Coordinates of N, CA, C and O in Angstrom, one line a residue:
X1 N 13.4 -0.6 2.4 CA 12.4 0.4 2.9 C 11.9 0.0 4.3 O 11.9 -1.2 4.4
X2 N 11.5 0.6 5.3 CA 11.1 0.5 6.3 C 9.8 1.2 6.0 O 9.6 2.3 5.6
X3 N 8.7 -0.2 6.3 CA 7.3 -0.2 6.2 C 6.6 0.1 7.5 O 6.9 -0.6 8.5
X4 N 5.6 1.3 7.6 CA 5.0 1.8 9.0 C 3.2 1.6 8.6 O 2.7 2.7 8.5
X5 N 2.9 1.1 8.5 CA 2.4 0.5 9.7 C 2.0 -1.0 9.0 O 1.0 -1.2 8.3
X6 N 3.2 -2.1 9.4 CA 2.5 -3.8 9.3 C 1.5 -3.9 9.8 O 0.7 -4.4 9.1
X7 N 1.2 -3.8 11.0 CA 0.0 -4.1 11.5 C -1.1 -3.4 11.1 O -2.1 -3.9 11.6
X8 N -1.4 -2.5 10.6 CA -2.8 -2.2 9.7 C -2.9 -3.0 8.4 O -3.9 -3.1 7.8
X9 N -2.0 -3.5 8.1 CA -2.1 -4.8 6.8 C -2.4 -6.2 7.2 O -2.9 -7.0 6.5
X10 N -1.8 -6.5 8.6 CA -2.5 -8.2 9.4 C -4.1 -7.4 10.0 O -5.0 -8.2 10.4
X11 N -4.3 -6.2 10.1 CA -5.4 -6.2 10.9 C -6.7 -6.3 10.0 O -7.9 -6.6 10.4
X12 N -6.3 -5.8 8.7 CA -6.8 -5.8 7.7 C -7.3 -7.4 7.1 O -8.4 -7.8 7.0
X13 N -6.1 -8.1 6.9 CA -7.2 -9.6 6.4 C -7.3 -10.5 7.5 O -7.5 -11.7 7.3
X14 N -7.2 -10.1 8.9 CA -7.5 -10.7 10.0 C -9.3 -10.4 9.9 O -10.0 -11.3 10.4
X15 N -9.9 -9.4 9.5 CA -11.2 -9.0 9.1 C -12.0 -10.6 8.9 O -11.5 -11.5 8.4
X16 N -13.4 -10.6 9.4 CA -14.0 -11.5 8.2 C -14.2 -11.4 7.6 O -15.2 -10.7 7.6
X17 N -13.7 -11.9 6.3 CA -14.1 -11.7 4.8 C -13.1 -10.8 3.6 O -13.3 -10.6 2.4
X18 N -11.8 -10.4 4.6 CA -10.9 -10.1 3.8 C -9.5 -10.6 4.1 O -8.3 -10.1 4.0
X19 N -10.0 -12.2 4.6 CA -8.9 -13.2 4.4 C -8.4 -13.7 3.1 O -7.7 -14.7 2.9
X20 N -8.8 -13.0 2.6 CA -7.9 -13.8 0.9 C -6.8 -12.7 0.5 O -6.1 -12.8 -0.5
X21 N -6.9 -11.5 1.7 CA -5.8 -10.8 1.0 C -4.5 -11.3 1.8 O -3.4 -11.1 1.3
X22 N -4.6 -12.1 3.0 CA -3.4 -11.9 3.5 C -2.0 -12.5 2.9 O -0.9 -12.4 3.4
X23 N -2.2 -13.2 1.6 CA -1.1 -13.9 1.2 C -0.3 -12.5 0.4 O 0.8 -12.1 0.8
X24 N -1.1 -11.8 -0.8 CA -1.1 -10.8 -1.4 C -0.3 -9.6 -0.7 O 0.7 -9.0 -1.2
X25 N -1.0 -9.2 1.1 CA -0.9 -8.4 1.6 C 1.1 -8.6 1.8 O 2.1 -8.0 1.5
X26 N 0.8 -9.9 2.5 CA 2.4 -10.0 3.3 C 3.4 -10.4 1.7 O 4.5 -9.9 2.0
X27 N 3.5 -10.7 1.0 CA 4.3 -10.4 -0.5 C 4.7 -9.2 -0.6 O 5.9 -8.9 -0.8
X28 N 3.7 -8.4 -0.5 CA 3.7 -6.8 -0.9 C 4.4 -6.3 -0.2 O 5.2 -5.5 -0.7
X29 N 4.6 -6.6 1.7 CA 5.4 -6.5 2.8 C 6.8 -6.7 2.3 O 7.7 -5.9 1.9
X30 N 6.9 -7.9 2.4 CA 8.2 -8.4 1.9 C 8.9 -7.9 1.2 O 10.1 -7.6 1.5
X31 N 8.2 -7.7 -0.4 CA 9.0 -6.5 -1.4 C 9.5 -5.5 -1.4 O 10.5 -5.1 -1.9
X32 N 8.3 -4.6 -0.2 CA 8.9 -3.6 -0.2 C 9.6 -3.4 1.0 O 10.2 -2.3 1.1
X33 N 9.7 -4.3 1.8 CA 10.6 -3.8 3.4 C 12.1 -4.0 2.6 O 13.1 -3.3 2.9
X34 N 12.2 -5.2 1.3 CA 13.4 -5.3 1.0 C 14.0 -4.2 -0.9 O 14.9 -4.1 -1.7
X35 N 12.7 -3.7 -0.6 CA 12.8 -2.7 -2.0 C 14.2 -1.5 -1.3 O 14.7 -1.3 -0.2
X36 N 14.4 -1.0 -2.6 CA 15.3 0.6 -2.2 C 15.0 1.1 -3.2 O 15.8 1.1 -4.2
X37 N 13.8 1.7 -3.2 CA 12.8 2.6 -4.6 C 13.1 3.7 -4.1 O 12.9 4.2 -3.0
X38 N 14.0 4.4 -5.6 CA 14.6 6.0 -5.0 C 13.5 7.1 -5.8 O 13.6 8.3 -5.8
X39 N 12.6 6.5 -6.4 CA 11.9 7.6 -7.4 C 10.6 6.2 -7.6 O 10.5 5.0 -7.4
X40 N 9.5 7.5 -8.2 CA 7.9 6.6 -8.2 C 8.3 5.7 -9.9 O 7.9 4.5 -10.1
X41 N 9.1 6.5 -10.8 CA 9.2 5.0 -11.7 C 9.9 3.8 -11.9 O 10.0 3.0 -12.8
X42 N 10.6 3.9 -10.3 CA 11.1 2.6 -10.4 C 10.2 1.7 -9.8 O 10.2 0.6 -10.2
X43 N 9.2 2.1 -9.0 CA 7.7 1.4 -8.5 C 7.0 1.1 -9.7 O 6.8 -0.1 -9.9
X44 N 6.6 2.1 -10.6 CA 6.1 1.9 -11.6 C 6.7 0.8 -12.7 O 5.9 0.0 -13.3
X45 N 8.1 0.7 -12.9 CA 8.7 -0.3 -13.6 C 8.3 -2.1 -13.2 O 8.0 -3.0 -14.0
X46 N 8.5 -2.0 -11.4 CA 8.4 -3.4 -10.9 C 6.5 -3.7 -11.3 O 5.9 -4.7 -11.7
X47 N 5.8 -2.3 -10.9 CA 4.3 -2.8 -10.3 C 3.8 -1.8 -11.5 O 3.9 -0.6 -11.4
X48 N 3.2 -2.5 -12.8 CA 2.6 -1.4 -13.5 C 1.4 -1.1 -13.8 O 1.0 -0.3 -14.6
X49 N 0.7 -2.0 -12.7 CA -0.9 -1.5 -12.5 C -1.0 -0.4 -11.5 O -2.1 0.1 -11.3
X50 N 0.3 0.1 -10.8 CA 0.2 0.9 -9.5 C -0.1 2.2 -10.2 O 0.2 2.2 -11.4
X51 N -0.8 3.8 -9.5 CA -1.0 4.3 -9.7 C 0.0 5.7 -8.9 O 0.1 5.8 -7.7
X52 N 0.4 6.2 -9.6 CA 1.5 7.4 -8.9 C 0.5 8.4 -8.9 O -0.1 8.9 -9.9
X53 N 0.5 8.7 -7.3 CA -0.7 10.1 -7.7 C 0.4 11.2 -6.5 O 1.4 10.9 -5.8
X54 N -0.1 12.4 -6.5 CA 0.7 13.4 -6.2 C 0.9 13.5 -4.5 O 0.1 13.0 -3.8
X55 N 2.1 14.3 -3.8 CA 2.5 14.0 -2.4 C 3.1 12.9 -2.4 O 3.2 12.5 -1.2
X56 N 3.7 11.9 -3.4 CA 4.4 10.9 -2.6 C 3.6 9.4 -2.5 O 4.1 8.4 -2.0
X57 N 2.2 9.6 -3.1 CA 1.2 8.6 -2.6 C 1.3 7.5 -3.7 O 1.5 7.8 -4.9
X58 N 1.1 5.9 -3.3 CA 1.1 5.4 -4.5 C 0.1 4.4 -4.1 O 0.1 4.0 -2.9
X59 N -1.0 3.8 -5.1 CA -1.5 2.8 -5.0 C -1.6 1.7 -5.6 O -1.4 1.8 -6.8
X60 N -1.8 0.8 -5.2 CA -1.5 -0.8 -5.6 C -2.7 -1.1 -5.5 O -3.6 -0.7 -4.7
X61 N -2.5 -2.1 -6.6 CA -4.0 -3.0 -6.6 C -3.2 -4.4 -5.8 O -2.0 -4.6 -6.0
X62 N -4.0 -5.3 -4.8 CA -3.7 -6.0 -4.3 C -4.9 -7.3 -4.7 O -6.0 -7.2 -5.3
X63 N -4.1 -8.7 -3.9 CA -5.8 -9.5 -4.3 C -6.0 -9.8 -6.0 O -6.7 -10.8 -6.2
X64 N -5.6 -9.4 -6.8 CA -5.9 -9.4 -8.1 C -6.7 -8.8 -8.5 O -7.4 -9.1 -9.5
X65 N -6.9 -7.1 -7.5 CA -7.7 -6.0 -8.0 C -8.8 -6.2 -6.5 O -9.8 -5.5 -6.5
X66 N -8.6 -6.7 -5.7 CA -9.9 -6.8 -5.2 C -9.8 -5.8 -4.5 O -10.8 -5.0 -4.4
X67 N -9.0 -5.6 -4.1 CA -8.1 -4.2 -2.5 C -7.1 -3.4 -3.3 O -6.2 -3.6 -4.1
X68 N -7.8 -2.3 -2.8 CA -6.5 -0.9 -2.8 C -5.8 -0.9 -1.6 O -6.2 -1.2 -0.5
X69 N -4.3 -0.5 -2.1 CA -3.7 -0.4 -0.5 C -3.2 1.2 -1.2 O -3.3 1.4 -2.5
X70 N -2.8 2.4 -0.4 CA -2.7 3.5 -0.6 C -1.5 3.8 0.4 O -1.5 3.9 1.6
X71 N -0.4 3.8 -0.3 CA 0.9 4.1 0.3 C 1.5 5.5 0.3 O 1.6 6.1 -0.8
X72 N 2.1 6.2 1.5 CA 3.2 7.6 1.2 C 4.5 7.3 1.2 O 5.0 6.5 1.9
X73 N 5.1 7.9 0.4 CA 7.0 6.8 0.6 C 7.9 8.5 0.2 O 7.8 9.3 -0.7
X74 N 8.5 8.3 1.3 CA 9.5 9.4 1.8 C 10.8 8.7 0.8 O 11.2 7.6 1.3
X75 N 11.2 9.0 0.0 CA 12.4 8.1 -0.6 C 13.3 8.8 -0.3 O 14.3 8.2 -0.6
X76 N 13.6 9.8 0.1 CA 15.1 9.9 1.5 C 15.4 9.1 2.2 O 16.4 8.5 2.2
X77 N 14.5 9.1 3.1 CA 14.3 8.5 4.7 C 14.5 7.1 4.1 O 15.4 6.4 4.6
X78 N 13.8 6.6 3.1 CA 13.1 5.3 2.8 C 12.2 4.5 3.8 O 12.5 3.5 4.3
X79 N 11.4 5.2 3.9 CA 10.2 5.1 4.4 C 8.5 4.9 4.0 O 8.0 5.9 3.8
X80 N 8.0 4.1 3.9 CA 6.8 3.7 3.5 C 5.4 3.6 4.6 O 5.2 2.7 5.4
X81 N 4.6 4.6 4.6 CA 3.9 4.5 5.2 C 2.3 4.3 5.1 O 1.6 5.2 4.6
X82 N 1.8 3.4 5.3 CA 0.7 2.4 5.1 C -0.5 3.7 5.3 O -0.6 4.4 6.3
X83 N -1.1 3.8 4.3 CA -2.7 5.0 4.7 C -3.5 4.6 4.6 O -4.5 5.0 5.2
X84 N -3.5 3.6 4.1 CA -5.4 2.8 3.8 C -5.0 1.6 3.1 O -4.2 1.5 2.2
X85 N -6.0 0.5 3.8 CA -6.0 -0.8 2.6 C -7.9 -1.1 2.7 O -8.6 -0.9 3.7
X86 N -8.4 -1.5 1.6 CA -9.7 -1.3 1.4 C -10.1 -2.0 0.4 O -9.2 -2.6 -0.3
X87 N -11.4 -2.2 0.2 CA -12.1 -2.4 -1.2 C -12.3 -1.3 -1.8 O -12.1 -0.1 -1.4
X88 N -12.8 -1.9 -3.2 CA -12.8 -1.2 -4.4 C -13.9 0.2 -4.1 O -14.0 1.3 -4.7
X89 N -14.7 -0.1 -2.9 CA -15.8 0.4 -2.7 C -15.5 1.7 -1.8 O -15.7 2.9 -2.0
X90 N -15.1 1.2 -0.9 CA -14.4 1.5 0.2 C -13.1 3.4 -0.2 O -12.7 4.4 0.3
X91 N -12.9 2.8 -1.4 CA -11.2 3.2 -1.9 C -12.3 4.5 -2.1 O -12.3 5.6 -1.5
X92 N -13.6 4.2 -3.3 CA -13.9 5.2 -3.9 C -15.0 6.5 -2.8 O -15.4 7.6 -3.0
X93 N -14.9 5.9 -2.0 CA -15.4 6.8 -1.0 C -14.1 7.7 -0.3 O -14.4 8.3 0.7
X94 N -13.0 7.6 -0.8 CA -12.1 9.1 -0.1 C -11.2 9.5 -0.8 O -11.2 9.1 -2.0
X95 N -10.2 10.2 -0.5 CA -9.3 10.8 -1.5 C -8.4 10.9 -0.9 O -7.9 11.6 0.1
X96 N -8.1 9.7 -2.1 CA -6.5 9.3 -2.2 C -5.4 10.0 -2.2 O -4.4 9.5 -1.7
X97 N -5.4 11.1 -2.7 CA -4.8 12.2 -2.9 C -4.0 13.2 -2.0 O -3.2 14.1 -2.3
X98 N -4.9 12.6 -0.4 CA -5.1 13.8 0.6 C -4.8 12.7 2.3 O -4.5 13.1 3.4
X99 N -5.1 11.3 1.7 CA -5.4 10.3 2.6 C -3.9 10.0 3.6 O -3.9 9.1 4.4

């Protein structure tokens, strides 16, 4: 998969105080730059706390729940595009759905 945008995920635990995600963050990179997820339940199969919500959007808990990351994935193109990474707090102030 080709992941757009890495750098909103180093800019993200480059933050202070959300340096505990960056080990989490760049795994998650890894996986999926080398994933080829042709449908949301093969995401679902690997990651089964992720949430498949509608448009393409998927979210992952990261951190061990601490961070939402909020992903769009074109599975033609194979394309993954980064919408939001956040706290739990953070997450519940927008919609996901639209993000």
């Amino acid at each position: 998969m080709h992941v757009i945008k890495r750098k909103t995920l180093v800019e993200f635990y480059q933050q202070p105080g959300h340096e505990d995600a960056k080990g989490a963050l760049e795994a998650w990179y890894y996986e999926a730059k080398h994933a080829q997820w042709a449908s949301p339940a093969e995401i679902k199969a690997l990651y089964g706390s992720a949430s498949i919500l509608k448009k393409n959007r998927v979210v992952f808990d990261i951190a061990g729940n601490k961070y939402r990351l909020i992903v769009r994935i074109n599975y033609e193109s194979k394309t993954v595009f980064v919408r939001f990474i956040g706290t739990h707090r953070e997450y519940d102030e927008i919609d996901a759905r639209v993000i």
